[in-house]
CSV table of C-alpha atoms in Angstrom, one decimal:
chain,number,residue,atom,x,y,z
A,218,MET,CA,-22.6,-56.5,-79.8
A,219,LEU,CA,-24.0,-53.0,-79.0
A,220,SER,CA,-25.0,-51.0,-82.0
A,221,GLU,CA,-22.8,-47.9,-82.6
A,222,ASN,CA,-26.0,-45.9,-83.1
A,223,TRP,CA,-26.7,-46.0,-79.3
A,224,VAL,CA,-25.6,-43.0,-77.4
A,225,LYS,CA,-25.6,-43.1,-73.6
A,226,ILE,CA,-27.3,-40.2,-71.8
A,227,ASP,CA,-27.1,-41.5,-68.3
A,228,GLU,CA,-27.2,-44.9,-66.5
A,229,ARG,CA,-30.9,-45.4,-67.2
A,230,THR,CA,-31.4,-43.4,-70.5
A,231,TRP,CA,-30.1,-44.0,-74.0
A,232,ARG,CA,-30.8,-42.5,-77.4
A,233,PHE,CA,-30.6,-44.2,-80.8
A,234,GLU,CA,-29.7,-42.1,-83.9
A,235,ASP,CA,-31.5,-43.3,-87.0
A,236,ARG,CA,-30.8,-41.2,-90.1
A,237,GLY,CA,-32.1,-37.8,-89.0
A,238,VAL,CA,-34.6,-39.1,-86.4
A,239,ARG,CA,-33.9,-40.6,-83.0
A,240,PHE,CA,-35.7,-42.7,-80.4
A,241,PHE,CA,-35.0,-43.3,-76.7
A,242,LEU,CA,-34.8,-46.1,-74.2
A,243,LEU,CA,-35.8,-45.3,-70.7
A,244,MET,CA,-35.2,-47.8,-67.9
A,245,GLY,CA,-36.7,-48.0,-64.4
A,246,ASP,CA,-36.4,-50.6,-61.7
A,247,ASN,CA,-39.1,-52.8,-63.0
A,248,GLN,CA,-39.5,-52.2,-66.7
A,249,ALA,CA,-38.1,-50.3,-69.7
A,250,LEU,CA,-39.8,-48.1,-72.2
A,251,LEU,CA,-38.9,-47.5,-75.8
A,252,VAL,CA,-40.0,-44.0,-76.9
A,253,ASP,CA,-40.8,-44.4,-80.6
A,254,SER,CA,-39.4,-47.2,-82.8
A,255,GLY,CA,-37.5,-45.4,-85.6
A,256,MET,CA,-37.7,-44.8,-89.3
A,257,THR,CA,-35.6,-47.5,-91.1
A,258,ILE,CA,-35.1,-50.3,-88.6
A,259,PRO,CA,-37.9,-52.8,-88.0
A,260,ASN,CA,-35.8,-54.4,-85.3
A,261,ALA,CA,-35.9,-51.6,-82.8
A,262,ARG,CA,-37.0,-54.0,-80.1
A,263,GLU,CA,-34.0,-56.2,-80.6
A,264,LEU,CA,-31.7,-53.2,-80.5
A,265,ALA,CA,-33.3,-52.1,-77.2
A,266,GLU,CA,-32.8,-55.6,-75.8
A,267,GLU,CA,-29.1,-55.1,-76.3
A,268,LEU,CA,-29.2,-52.8,-73.3
A,269,THR,CA,-31.7,-54.2,-71.0
A,270,ASP,CA,-33.3,-57.5,-69.8
A,271,LEU,CA,-36.3,-55.7,-68.2
A,272,PRO,CA,-39.8,-56.2,-69.6
A,273,LEU,CA,-40.0,-53.8,-72.6
A,274,ALA,CA,-42.9,-51.6,-73.7
A,275,LEU,CA,-43.3,-49.1,-76.5
A,276,PHE,CA,-44.6,-45.5,-76.3
A,277,ASN,CA,-45.4,-43.6,-79.6
A,278,THR,CA,-45.0,-39.9,-79.3
A,279,HIS,CA,-47.0,-39.8,-82.5
A,280,ALA,CA,-47.5,-41.9,-85.6
A,281,ASP,CA,-45.6,-40.2,-88.5
A,282,ARG,CA,-43.9,-43.0,-90.4
A,283,ASP,CA,-40.4,-42.1,-89.2
A,284,HIS,CA,-41.4,-43.0,-85.6
A,285,VAL,CA,-43.1,-46.3,-86.0
A,286,ALA,CA,-40.9,-48.6,-88.1
A,287,GLY,CA,-40.4,-51.1,-85.3
A,288,ASN,CA,-43.9,-51.1,-84.0
A,289,ALA,CA,-44.9,-54.5,-85.3
A,290,ALA,CA,-42.6,-56.2,-82.7
A,291,PHE,CA,-44.8,-55.0,-79.8
A,292,GLU,CA,-48.1,-56.6,-78.9
A,293,ARG,CA,-49.4,-53.5,-77.1
A,294,ILE,CA,-48.4,-49.9,-77.6
A,295,TYR,CA,-48.9,-46.8,-75.4
A,296,VAL,CA,-50.3,-44.1,-77.6
A,297,SER,CA,-52.9,-41.3,-77.5
A,298,PRO,CA,-56.2,-42.6,-78.9
A,299,CYS,CA,-56.3,-39.3,-80.8
A,300,GLU,CA,-53.5,-40.6,-82.9
A,301,LEU,CA,-55.4,-43.7,-84.2
A,302,VAL,CA,-56.8,-41.6,-87.1
A,303,HIS,CA,-53.3,-41.7,-88.5
A,304,PRO,CA,-52.8,-44.1,-91.5
A,305,GLN,CA,-49.7,-45.7,-89.8
A,306,LEU,CA,-51.8,-46.9,-86.8
A,307,ARG,CA,-55.3,-47.6,-88.3
A,308,GLY,CA,-54.7,-51.3,-88.2
A,309,LEU,CA,-54.4,-51.4,-84.4
A,310,THR,CA,-57.2,-52.9,-82.5
A,311,SER,CA,-58.5,-51.6,-79.1
A,312,SER,CA,-56.8,-54.5,-77.4
A,313,GLN,CA,-53.4,-53.6,-78.8
A,314,VAL,CA,-53.6,-50.0,-77.6
A,315,ILE,CA,-52.7,-48.9,-74.1
A,316,PRO,CA,-54.5,-45.5,-74.2
A,317,VAL,CA,-52.5,-42.5,-72.8
A,318,TRP,CA,-54.2,-39.3,-71.9
A,319,ASP,CA,-52.8,-36.0,-70.8
A,320,GLY,CA,-51.6,-36.2,-67.2
A,321,ASP,CA,-51.3,-40.0,-67.1
A,322,ILE,CA,-48.3,-41.5,-65.3
A,323,ILE,CA,-46.3,-44.4,-66.7
A,324,ASP,CA,-44.4,-45.9,-63.7
A,325,LEU,CA,-41.3,-47.8,-64.7
A,326,GLY,CA,-40.4,-48.5,-61.1
A,327,ASN,CA,-38.9,-45.6,-59.2
A,328,ARG,CA,-39.2,-43.6,-62.5
A,329,ASP,CA,-42.5,-41.8,-63.1
A,330,LEU,CA,-43.1,-40.5,-66.6
A,331,GLU,CA,-46.0,-38.0,-67.1
A,332,ALA,CA,-47.7,-37.8,-70.5
A,333,ILE,CA,-48.2,-34.3,-71.7
A,334,ALA,CA,-50.5,-33.7,-74.7
A,335,LEU,CA,-49.0,-31.5,-77.4
A,336,PRO,CA,-51.6,-31.5,-80.3
A,337,GLY,CA,-50.8,-29.5,-83.4
A,338,HIS,CA,-48.0,-31.4,-85.2
A,339,THR,CA,-50.4,-34.3,-85.1
A,340,PRO,CA,-53.7,-34.7,-83.2
A,341,GLY,CA,-52.3,-37.0,-80.6
A,342,SER,CA,-48.7,-35.8,-80.2
A,343,MET,CA,-47.5,-36.6,-76.7
A,344,ALA,CA,-44.4,-35.8,-74.7
A,345,LEU,CA,-43.1,-37.6,-71.6
A,346,LEU,CA,-41.7,-35.7,-68.6
A,347,ASP,CA,-39.4,-37.6,-66.3
A,348,ARG,CA,-40.7,-36.1,-63.0
A,349,ALA,CA,-37.5,-36.8,-61.0
A,350,THR,CA,-34.9,-35.5,-63.5
A,351,GLY,CA,-37.0,-32.9,-65.5
A,352,MET,CA,-36.0,-34.5,-68.8
A,353,LEU,CA,-38.7,-34.0,-71.4
A,354,PHE,CA,-38.9,-36.4,-74.3
A,355,ALA,CA,-40.8,-34.2,-76.7
A,356,GLY,CA,-41.2,-36.0,-80.1
A,357,ASP,CA,-41.4,-33.5,-83.0
A,358,PRO,CA,-43.1,-30.3,-81.8
A,359,ILE,CA,-40.0,-28.8,-80.2
A,360,GLN,CA,-36.8,-28.5,-82.3
A,361,ARG,CA,-33.8,-26.2,-82.5
A,362,ASN,CA,-32.3,-25.9,-86.0
A,363,GLY,CA,-34.9,-28.3,-87.3
A,364,ARG,CA,-37.8,-28.5,-89.8
A,365,ILE,CA,-41.1,-28.9,-88.1
A,366,PHE,CA,-43.8,-30.4,-90.4
A,367,MET,CA,-47.0,-28.5,-90.1
A,368,PHE,CA,-48.4,-29.2,-93.6
A,369,GLY,CA,-50.9,-31.8,-94.7
A,370,ALA,CA,-54.0,-33.4,-93.1
A,371,MET,CA,-54.6,-33.3,-89.4
A,372,ARG,CA,-51.9,-30.6,-88.6
A,373,SER,CA,-52.9,-27.3,-87.0
A,374,LEU,CA,-50.7,-24.3,-86.4
A,375,ALA,CA,-53.3,-22.8,-84.0
A,376,ALA,CA,-53.4,-26.0,-81.9
A,377,TYR,CA,-49.6,-26.1,-82.0
A,378,ILE,CA,-49.3,-22.6,-80.5
A,379,HIS,CA,-51.8,-23.4,-77.7
A,380,SER,CA,-50.0,-26.6,-76.9
A,381,LEU,CA,-46.6,-24.9,-76.6
A,382,LYS,CA,-48.0,-22.0,-74.6
A,383,ARG,CA,-49.5,-24.4,-72.1
A,384,LEU,CA,-46.2,-26.3,-71.9
A,385,ARG,CA,-44.3,-23.1,-71.3
A,386,THR,CA,-46.2,-22.6,-68.0
A,387,ARG,CA,-44.4,-25.7,-66.8
A,388,ALA,CA,-41.0,-24.6,-67.8
A,389,GLY,CA,-39.8,-24.7,-64.1
A,390,GLU,CA,-40.3,-28.4,-64.1
A,391,ILE,CA,-38.2,-29.1,-67.2
A,392,SER,CA,-34.4,-29.3,-67.0
A,393,CYS,CA,-33.8,-30.1,-70.7
A,394,ILE,CA,-35.6,-31.2,-73.8
A,395,TRP,CA,-34.8,-34.3,-75.9
A,396,PRO,CA,-36.4,-33.9,-79.3
A,397,CYS,CA,-36.6,-36.6,-82.0
A,398,HIS,CA,-35.0,-34.4,-84.6
A,399,ALA,CA,-32.2,-31.8,-85.0
A,400,ASP,CA,-30.2,-30.5,-82.0
A,401,CYS,CA,-30.3,-32.7,-78.9
A,402,PRO,CA,-30.7,-31.8,-76.1
A,403,VAL,CA,-32.1,-28.3,-76.2
A,404,ASP,CA,-32.8,-25.8,-73.5
A,405,VAL,CA,-36.3,-25.0,-72.2
A,406,GLY,CA,-36.2,-21.5,-73.7
A,407,THR,CA,-36.7,-23.1,-77.1
A,408,ILE,CA,-40.4,-23.5,-76.2
A,409,GLY,CA,-40.9,-19.7,-75.9
A,410,GLU,CA,-38.9,-19.0,-79.1
A,411,LEU,CA,-41.1,-21.4,-81.1
A,412,VAL,CA,-44.3,-19.8,-79.6
A,413,ALA,CA,-43.0,-16.4,-80.7
A,414,GLY,CA,-42.1,-17.6,-84.2
A,415,ALA,CA,-45.3,-19.5,-84.8
A,416,GLU,CA,-47.4,-16.5,-83.7
A,417,ALA,CA,-45.5,-14.3,-86.0
A,418,VAL,CA,-46.2,-16.7,-88.9
A,419,GLU,CA,-49.9,-16.7,-87.9
A,420,ARG,CA,-50.0,-12.9,-88.0
A,421,GLY,CA,-48.3,-12.9,-91.5
A,422,GLU,CA,-45.2,-11.2,-90.3
A,423,VAL,CA,-42.6,-13.8,-91.5
A,424,PRO,CA,-41.6,-14.1,-95.1
A,425,TYR,CA,-41.7,-17.5,-96.7
A,426,SER,CA,-40.1,-19.4,-99.5
A,427,MET,CA,-41.9,-21.9,-101.7
A,428,SER,CA,-40.7,-25.5,-101.7
A,429,GLU,CA,-41.9,-29.1,-102.2
A,430,MET,CA,-42.0,-32.0,-99.8
A,431,HIS,CA,-43.0,-35.5,-100.8
A,432,GLY,CA,-44.6,-34.1,-104.0
A,433,THR,CA,-46.6,-31.5,-102.0
A,434,PRO,CA,-46.0,-27.7,-102.5
A,435,ILE,CA,-45.3,-26.1,-99.1
A,436,ARG,CA,-44.3,-22.8,-97.6
A,437,GLU,CA,-41.1,-22.6,-95.5
A,438,TYR,CA,-41.0,-20.1,-92.7
A,439,ASP,CA,-37.6,-19.6,-91.1
A,440,VAL,CA,-38.4,-18.3,-87.6
A,441,GLY,CA,-34.8,-18.4,-86.4
A,442,VAL,CA,-35.0,-21.2,-83.9
A,443,SER,CA,-36.3,-23.7,-86.6
A,444,THR,CA,-38.2,-23.7,-89.9
A,445,LEU,CA,-42.0,-24.3,-89.9
A,446,LEU,CA,-43.3,-26.1,-93.0
A,447,LEU,CA,-46.9,-25.1,-93.8
A,448,ASP,CA,-49.4,-25.8,-96.6
A,449,ALA,CA,-49.0,-23.7,-99.7
C-alpha cells in the first residue's frame, strides 16, 4: 500500500513529506535515486521501493540529522567527501562512500543529474540539477518562507553567499527549484532574493530578534524571502 506521504511530481519523480522536511525519489531507465532519507523514518528505502523495482541508490544533499534517518539501509551513499566531518556521517568508511564532486554526473539511464556544490549551510551541501527538465533538487540552502540554519559549527554565511551567487549565473538552466523545507517548488528568482538578503545581513542592515534553537541562543534575520538563523 502506497504511503499517503508520497506526492507525485511527474511520472519519474516523487516527493515524500516527513514532518517539515521532504525527500525525493528520482527514477531513470536503469536505476532510481533517493535524494536524502528523511528525519523520522528509518524505513525510507522500503517506502521508495513501494514506487519502483529499479536498483536504488541514496544521495545525501548534506548530513544534518533531518536528512539521514534512513541512511543505514544503504550499503553505499553518494555524498560530498566534505560532508564526512559531520557527526551524522563520521562512522562511514571510504568503501561506503561514493564521492560526489562539483560537476559530477549521476546517470540514472536517460536521466543525467549534475551535482552542484553549495557550501555554506554545511561544508558539503550539494544540489542535483536534472539537465533535461531543469529541475533543481536543492537541499536546504534555497527556501521560500523557510528558516535557513546558519548557526553552529561548520556553517558560513560568506560561503553561502558565494555559493548562491555562482548558482545564480546558471539560472537559465533551472526551470524550478525543489527544496527540502518550506514552500515547494519555488521559482529561480528565489536565489537572487536570498543573495540580496544574506548580503544585507552581512552588512549589518537587517534588524534581528534573539531566539533559542536546541538550547543555543541565535539571531533571527527576516530577509523577506526567508529567515536566516545565525549565531548569537
